[in-house]
CSV table of C-alpha atoms (C1' of nucleotides) in Angstrom, one decimal:
chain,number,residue,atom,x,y,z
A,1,UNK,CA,-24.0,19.3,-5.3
A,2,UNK,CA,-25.2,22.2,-3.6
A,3,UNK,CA,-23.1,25.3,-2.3
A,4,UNK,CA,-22.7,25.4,1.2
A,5,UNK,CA,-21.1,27.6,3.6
A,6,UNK,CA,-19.6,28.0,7.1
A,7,UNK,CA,-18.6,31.5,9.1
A,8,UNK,CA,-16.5,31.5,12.3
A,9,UNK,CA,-15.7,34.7,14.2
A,10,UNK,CA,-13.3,35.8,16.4
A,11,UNK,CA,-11.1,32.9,15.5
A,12,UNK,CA,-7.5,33.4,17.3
A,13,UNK,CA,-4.7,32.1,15.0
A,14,UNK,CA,-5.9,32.0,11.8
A,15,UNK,CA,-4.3,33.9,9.2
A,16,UNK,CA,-5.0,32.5,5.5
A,17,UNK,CA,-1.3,33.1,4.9
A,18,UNK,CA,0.3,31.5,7.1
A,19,UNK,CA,-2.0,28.7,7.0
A,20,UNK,CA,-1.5,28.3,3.6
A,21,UNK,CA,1.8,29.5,2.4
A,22,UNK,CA,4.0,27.8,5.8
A,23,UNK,CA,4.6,25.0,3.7
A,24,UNK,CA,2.5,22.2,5.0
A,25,UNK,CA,0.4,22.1,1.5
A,26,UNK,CA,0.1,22.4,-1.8
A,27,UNK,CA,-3.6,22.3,-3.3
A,28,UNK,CA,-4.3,26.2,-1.8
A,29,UNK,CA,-4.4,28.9,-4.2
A,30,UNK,CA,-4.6,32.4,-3.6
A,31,UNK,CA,-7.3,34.6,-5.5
A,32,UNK,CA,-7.6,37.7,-7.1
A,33,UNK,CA,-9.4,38.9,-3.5
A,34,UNK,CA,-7.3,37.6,-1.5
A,35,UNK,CA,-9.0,34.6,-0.7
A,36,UNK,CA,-7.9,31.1,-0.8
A,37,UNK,CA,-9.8,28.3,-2.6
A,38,UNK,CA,-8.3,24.7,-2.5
A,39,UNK,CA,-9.2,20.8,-3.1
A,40,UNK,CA,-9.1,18.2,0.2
A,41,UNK,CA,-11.1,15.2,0.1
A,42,UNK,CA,-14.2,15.4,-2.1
A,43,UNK,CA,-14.3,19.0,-1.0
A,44,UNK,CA,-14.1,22.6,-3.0
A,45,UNK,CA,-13.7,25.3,-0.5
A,46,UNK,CA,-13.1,28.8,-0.9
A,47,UNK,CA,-12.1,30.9,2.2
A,48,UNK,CA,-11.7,34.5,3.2
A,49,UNK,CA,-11.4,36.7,5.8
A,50,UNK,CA,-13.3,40.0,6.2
A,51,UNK,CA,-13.0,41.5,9.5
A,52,UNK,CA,-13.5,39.4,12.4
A,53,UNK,CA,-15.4,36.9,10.3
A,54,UNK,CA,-13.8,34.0,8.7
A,55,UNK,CA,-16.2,32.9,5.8
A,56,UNK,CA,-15.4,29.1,4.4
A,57,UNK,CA,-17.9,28.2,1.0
A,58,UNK,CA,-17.9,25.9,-1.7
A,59,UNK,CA,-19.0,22.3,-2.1
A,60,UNK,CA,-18.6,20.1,0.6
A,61,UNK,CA,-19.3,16.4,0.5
A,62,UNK,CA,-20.8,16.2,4.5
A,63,UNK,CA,-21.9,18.8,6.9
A,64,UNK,CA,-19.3,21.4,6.4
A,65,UNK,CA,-19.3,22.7,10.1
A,66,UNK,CA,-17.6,19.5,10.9
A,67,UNK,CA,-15.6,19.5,7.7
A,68,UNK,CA,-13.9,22.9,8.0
A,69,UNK,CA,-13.5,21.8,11.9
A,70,UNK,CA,-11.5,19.2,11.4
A,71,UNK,CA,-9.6,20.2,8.6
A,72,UNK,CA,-8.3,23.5,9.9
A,73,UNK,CA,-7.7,22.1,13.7
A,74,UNK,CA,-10.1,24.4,14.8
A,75,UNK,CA,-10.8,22.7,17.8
A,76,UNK,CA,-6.7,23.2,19.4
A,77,UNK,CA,-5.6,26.0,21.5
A,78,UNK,CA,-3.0,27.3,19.7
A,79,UNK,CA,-2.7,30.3,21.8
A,80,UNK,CA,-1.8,28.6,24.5
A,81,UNK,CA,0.3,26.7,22.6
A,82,UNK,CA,2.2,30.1,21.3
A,83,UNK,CA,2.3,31.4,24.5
A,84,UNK,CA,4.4,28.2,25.8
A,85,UNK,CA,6.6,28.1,22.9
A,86,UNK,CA,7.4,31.9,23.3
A,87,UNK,CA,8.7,31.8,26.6
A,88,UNK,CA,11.6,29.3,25.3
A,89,UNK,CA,13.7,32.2,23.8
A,90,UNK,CA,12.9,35.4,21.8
A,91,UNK,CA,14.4,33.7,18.3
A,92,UNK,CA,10.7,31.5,19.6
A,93,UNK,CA,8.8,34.9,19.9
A,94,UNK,CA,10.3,36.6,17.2
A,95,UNK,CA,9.3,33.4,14.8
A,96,UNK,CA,5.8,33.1,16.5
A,97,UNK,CA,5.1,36.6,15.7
A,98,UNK,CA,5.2,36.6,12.2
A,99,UNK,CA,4.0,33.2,12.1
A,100,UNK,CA,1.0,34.2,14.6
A,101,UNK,CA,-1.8,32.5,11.9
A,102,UNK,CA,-0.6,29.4,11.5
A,103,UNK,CA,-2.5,26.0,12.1
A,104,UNK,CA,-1.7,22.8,11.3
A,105,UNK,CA,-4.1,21.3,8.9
A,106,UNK,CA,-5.5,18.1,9.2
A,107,UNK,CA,-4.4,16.5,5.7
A,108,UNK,CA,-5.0,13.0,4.3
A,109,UNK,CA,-2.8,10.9,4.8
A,110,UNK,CA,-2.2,9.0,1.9
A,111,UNK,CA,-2.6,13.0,0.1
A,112,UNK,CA,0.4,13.8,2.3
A,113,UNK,CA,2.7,10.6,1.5
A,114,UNK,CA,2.2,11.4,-2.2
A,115,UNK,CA,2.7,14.9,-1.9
A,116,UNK,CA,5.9,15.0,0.0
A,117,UNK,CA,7.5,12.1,-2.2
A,118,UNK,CA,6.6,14.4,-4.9
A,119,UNK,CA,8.3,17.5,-3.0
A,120,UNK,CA,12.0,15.7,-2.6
A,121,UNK,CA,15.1,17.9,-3.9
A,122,UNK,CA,12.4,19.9,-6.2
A,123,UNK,CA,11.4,23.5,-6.1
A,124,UNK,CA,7.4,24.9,-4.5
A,125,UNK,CA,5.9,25.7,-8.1
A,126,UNK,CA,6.8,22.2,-9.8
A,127,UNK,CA,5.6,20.5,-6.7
A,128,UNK,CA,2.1,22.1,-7.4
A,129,UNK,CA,2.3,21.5,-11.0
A,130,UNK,CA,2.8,17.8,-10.5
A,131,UNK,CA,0.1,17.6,-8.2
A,132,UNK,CA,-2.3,19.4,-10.4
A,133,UNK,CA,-1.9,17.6,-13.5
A,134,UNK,CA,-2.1,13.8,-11.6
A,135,UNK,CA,-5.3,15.0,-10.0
A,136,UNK,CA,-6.4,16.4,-13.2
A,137,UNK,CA,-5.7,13.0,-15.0
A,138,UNK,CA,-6.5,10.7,-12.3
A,139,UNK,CA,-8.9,12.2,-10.0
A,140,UNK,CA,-12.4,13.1,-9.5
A,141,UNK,CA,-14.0,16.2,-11.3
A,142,UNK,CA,-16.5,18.4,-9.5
A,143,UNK,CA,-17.2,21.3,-10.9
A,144,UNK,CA,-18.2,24.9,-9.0
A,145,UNK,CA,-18.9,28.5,-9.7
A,146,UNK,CA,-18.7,27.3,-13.4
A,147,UNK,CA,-15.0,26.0,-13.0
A,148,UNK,CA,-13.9,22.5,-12.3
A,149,UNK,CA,-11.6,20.9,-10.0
A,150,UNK,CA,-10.2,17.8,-8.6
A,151,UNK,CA,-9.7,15.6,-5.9
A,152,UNK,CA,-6.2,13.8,-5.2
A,153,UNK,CA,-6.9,10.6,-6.9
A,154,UNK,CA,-6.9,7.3,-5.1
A,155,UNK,CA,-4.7,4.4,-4.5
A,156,UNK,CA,-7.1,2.5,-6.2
A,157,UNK,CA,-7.5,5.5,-9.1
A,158,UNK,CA,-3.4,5.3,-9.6
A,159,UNK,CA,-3.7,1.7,-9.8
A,160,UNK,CA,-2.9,0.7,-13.3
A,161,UNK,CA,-0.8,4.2,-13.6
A,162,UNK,CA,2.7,3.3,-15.3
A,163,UNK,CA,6.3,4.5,-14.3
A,164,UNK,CA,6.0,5.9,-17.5
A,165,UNK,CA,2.9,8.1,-17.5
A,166,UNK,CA,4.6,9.5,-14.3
A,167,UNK,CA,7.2,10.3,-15.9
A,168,UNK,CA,5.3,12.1,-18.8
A,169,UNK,CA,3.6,13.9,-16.0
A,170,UNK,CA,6.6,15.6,-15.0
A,171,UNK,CA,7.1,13.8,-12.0
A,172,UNK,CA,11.2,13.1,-13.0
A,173,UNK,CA,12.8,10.6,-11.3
A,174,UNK,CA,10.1,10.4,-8.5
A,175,UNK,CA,8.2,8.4,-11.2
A,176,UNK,CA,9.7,5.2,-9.8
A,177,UNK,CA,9.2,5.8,-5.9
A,178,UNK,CA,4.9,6.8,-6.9
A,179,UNK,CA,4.9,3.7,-8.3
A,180,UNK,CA,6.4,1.4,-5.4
A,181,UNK,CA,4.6,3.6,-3.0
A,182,UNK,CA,1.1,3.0,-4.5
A,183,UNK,CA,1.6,-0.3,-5.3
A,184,UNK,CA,3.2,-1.3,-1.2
A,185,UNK,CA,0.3,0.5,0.2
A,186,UNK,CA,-2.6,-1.5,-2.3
A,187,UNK,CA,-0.8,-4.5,-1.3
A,188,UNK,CA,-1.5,-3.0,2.2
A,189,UNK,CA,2.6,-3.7,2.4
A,190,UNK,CA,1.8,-1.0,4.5
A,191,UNK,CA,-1.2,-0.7,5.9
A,192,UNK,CA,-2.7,3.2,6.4
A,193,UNK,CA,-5.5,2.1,8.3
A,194,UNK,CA,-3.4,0.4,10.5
A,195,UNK,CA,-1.4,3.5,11.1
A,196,UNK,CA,-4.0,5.7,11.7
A,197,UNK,CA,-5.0,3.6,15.1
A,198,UNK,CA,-1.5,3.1,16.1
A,199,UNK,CA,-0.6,5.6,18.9
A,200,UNK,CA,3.1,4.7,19.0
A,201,UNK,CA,5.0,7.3,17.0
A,202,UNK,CA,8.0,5.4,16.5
A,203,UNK,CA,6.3,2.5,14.9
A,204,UNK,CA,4.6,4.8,12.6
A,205,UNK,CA,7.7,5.9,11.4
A,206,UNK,CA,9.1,2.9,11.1
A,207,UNK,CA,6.4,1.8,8.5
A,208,UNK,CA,6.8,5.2,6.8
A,209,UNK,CA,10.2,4.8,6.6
A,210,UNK,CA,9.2,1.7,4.2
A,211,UNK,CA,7.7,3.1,1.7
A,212,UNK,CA,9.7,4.1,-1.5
A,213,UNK,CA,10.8,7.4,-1.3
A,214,UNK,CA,10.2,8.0,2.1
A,215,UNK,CA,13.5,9.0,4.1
A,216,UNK,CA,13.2,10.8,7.2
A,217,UNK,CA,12.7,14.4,6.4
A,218,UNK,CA,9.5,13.1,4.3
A,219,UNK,CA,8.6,10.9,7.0
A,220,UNK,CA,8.3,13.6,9.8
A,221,UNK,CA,6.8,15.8,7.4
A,222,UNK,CA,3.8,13.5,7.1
A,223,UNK,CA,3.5,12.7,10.4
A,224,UNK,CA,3.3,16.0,11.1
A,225,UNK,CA,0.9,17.3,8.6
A,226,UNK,CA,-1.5,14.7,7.9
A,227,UNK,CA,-4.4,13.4,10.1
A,228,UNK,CA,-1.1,11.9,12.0
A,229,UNK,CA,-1.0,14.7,14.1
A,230,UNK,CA,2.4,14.1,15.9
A,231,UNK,CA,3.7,17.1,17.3
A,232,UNK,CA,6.9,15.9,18.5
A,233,UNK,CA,8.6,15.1,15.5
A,234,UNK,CA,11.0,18.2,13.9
A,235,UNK,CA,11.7,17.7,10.1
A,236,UNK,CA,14.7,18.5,8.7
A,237,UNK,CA,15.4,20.1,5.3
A,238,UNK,CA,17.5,23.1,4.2
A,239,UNK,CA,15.5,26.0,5.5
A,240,UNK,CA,15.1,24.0,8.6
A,241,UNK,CA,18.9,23.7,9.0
A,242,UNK,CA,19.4,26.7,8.1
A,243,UNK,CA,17.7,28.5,10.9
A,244,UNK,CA,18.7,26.1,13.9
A,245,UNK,CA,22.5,26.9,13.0
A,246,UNK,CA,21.6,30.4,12.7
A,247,UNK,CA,20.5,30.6,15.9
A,248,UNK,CA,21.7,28.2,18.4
A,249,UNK,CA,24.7,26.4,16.5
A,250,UNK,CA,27.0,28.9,14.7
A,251,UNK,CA,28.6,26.4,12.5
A,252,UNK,CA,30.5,28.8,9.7
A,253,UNK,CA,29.2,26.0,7.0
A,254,UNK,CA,25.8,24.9,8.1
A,255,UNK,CA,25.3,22.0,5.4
A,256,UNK,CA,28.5,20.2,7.9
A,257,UNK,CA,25.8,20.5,10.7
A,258,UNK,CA,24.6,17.1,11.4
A,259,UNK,CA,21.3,16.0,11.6
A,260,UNK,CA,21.5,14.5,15.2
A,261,UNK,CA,22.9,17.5,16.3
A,262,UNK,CA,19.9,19.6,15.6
A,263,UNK,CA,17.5,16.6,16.3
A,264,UNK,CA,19.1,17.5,20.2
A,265,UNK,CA,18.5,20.7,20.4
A,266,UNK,CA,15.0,20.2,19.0
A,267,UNK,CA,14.3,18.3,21.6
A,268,UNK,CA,15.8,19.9,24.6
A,269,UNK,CA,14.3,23.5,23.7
A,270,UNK,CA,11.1,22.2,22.1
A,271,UNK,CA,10.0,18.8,23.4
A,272,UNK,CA,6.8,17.6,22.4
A,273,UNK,CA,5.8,21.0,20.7
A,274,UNK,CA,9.1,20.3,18.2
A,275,UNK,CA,6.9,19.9,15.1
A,276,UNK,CA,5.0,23.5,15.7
A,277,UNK,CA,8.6,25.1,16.8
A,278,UNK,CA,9.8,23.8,13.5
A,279,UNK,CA,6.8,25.5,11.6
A,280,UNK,CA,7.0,29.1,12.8
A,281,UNK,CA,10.9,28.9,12.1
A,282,UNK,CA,11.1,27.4,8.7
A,283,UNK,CA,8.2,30.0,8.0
A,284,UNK,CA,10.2,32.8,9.4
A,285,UNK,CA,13.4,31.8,8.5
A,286,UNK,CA,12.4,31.3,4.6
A,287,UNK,CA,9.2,34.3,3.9
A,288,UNK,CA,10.5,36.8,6.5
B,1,DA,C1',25.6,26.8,-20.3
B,2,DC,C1',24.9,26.3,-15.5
B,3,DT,C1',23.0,26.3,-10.9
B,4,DC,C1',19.5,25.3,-7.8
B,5,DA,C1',15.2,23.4,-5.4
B,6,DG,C1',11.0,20.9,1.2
B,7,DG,C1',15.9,14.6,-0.1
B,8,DT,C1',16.4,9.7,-1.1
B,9,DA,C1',18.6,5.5,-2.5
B,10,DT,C1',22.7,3.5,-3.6
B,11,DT,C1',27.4,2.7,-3.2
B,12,DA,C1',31.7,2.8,-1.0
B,13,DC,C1',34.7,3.4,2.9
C,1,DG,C1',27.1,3.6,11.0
C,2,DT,C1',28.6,7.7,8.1
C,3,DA,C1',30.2,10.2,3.8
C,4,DA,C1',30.0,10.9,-1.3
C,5,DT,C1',27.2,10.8,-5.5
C,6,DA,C1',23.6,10.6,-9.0
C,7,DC,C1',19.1,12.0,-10.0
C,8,DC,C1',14.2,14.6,-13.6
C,9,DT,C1',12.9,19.1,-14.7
C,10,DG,C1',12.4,23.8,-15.6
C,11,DA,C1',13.0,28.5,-14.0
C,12,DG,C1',16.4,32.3,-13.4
DNA sequence: ACTCAGGTATTAC
DNA sequence: GTAATACCTGAG
């Protein structure tokens, strides 16, 4: 396929490191210039930022206008956005600063369910590892600038995968949950399609919550950083804990800080921008 | 050798 | 409902 590209300028919030290194994804590398080149979809795409342009290039199955649109939530007004979260308290503005480049990209879903399964009581590196090698084994190749990549395999590519070629994989005892995941959503135990449509978040969840491997922190985390796009949820993990009893809590052992707790607070002080506040916090709390 | 890392499922009060 | 516990793996 042919090499097309794609330059923006004078985008607002859009710094390639906070984009890519806030947590919500693990297929983005960074470059010996800087730039970032990663796999979504049936897409190749290196991007990199020299002054005031943004330049996005690689292989793109579509029209990549469109492509790098969606992906990168170009189309949301996260300035505004910023500017409403920052008035809530200066722990907000303080987080938002150094997270100023941060958007929430538009990730496939069924990407994102396998992805954060994957990520469950396991450390950043061997989550990318994992995801490397099943997309190296299982996915599609497409090769660019003389290198090859590939694509997140399918549910249909994972198919005939066993517990035990997981396992070989690296995946640990994750093998198990891949498997019941896969195998529900073929079945269309739970149906994806049917998820995207459905507006009501709570239901979503619900079937989420289904899957193998799935709790709640997993859960929010997809509906937060696929093409689910719910803004209101707040995810809770370690770093996330962390930071709410840091600075509104004050518990002298934060792991005895309960989940429903910080779930309140979340949404008193956030609302229905929880999900974002939860970003710039776990990014600042954990990098800065 | 031992701890720890983007939690979940299971079991037991 | 809520609390304790085991769990692959590999890096430090």
């Amino acid at each position: 396929m042919e090499e097309q590209q794609y330059i923006i300028e004078n985008q607002n919030s859009f710094e390639l490191r906070d984009i890519f290194d806030c947590g919500q994804c693990f297929r983005w590398n960074i470059q010996e210039d800087n730039s970032y080149t990663g796999v979504f979809d049936k897409n190749v795409i290196n991007v990199n930022k020299e002054g005031n342009k943004i330049i996005f290039k690689g292989i793109c199955e579509k029209d990549i206008k469109p492509t790098i649109e969606f992906y990168f939530d170009l189309n949301r007004d996260y300035e505004k956005i910023k500017s409403e979260l920052s008035k809530i308290d200066d722990n907000m503005k303080k987080s938002i600063e150094y997270g100023k480049g941060i958007r929430i990209l538009n990730q496939d879903l069924w990407e994102t369910i396998i992805s954060f399964i994957i990520s469950a009581n396991n450390n950043i590196p061997r989550i990318k590892g994992i995801i490397e090698r099943l997309s190296e084994k299982y996915g599609e190749k497409i090769e660019w600038n003389g290198k090859y990549y590939y694509t997140f395999p399918t549910p249909e590519q994972l198919r005939n995968v066993t517990v035990q070629e997981y396992r070989s994989l690296g995946l640990g005892f994750r093998d198990i949950r891949l498997y019941e995941t896969t195998k529900m959503i073929l079945d269309k135990e739970v149906d994806l399609e049917q998820m995207k449509k459905n507006k009501n978040t709570v239901e979503v969840r619900e079937q989420l919550l289904r899957l193998s491997g799935v709790g709640p922190k997993v859960a929010d985390c997809i509906l937060l950083f696929s093409t689910l796009k719910r803004f209101e949820v707040f995810p809770i993990d370690v770093w996330v804990r962390r930071v709410m009893n840091d600075l509104y809590i004050k518990n002298e052992d934060e792991t005895k800080v309960s989940k429903k707790q910080i779930e309140k607070i979340a949404v008193e002080k956030f609302g229905n921008l929880a999900g974002l506040a939860q970003q710039y916090l776990f990014y600042w709390r954990r990098e800065a």
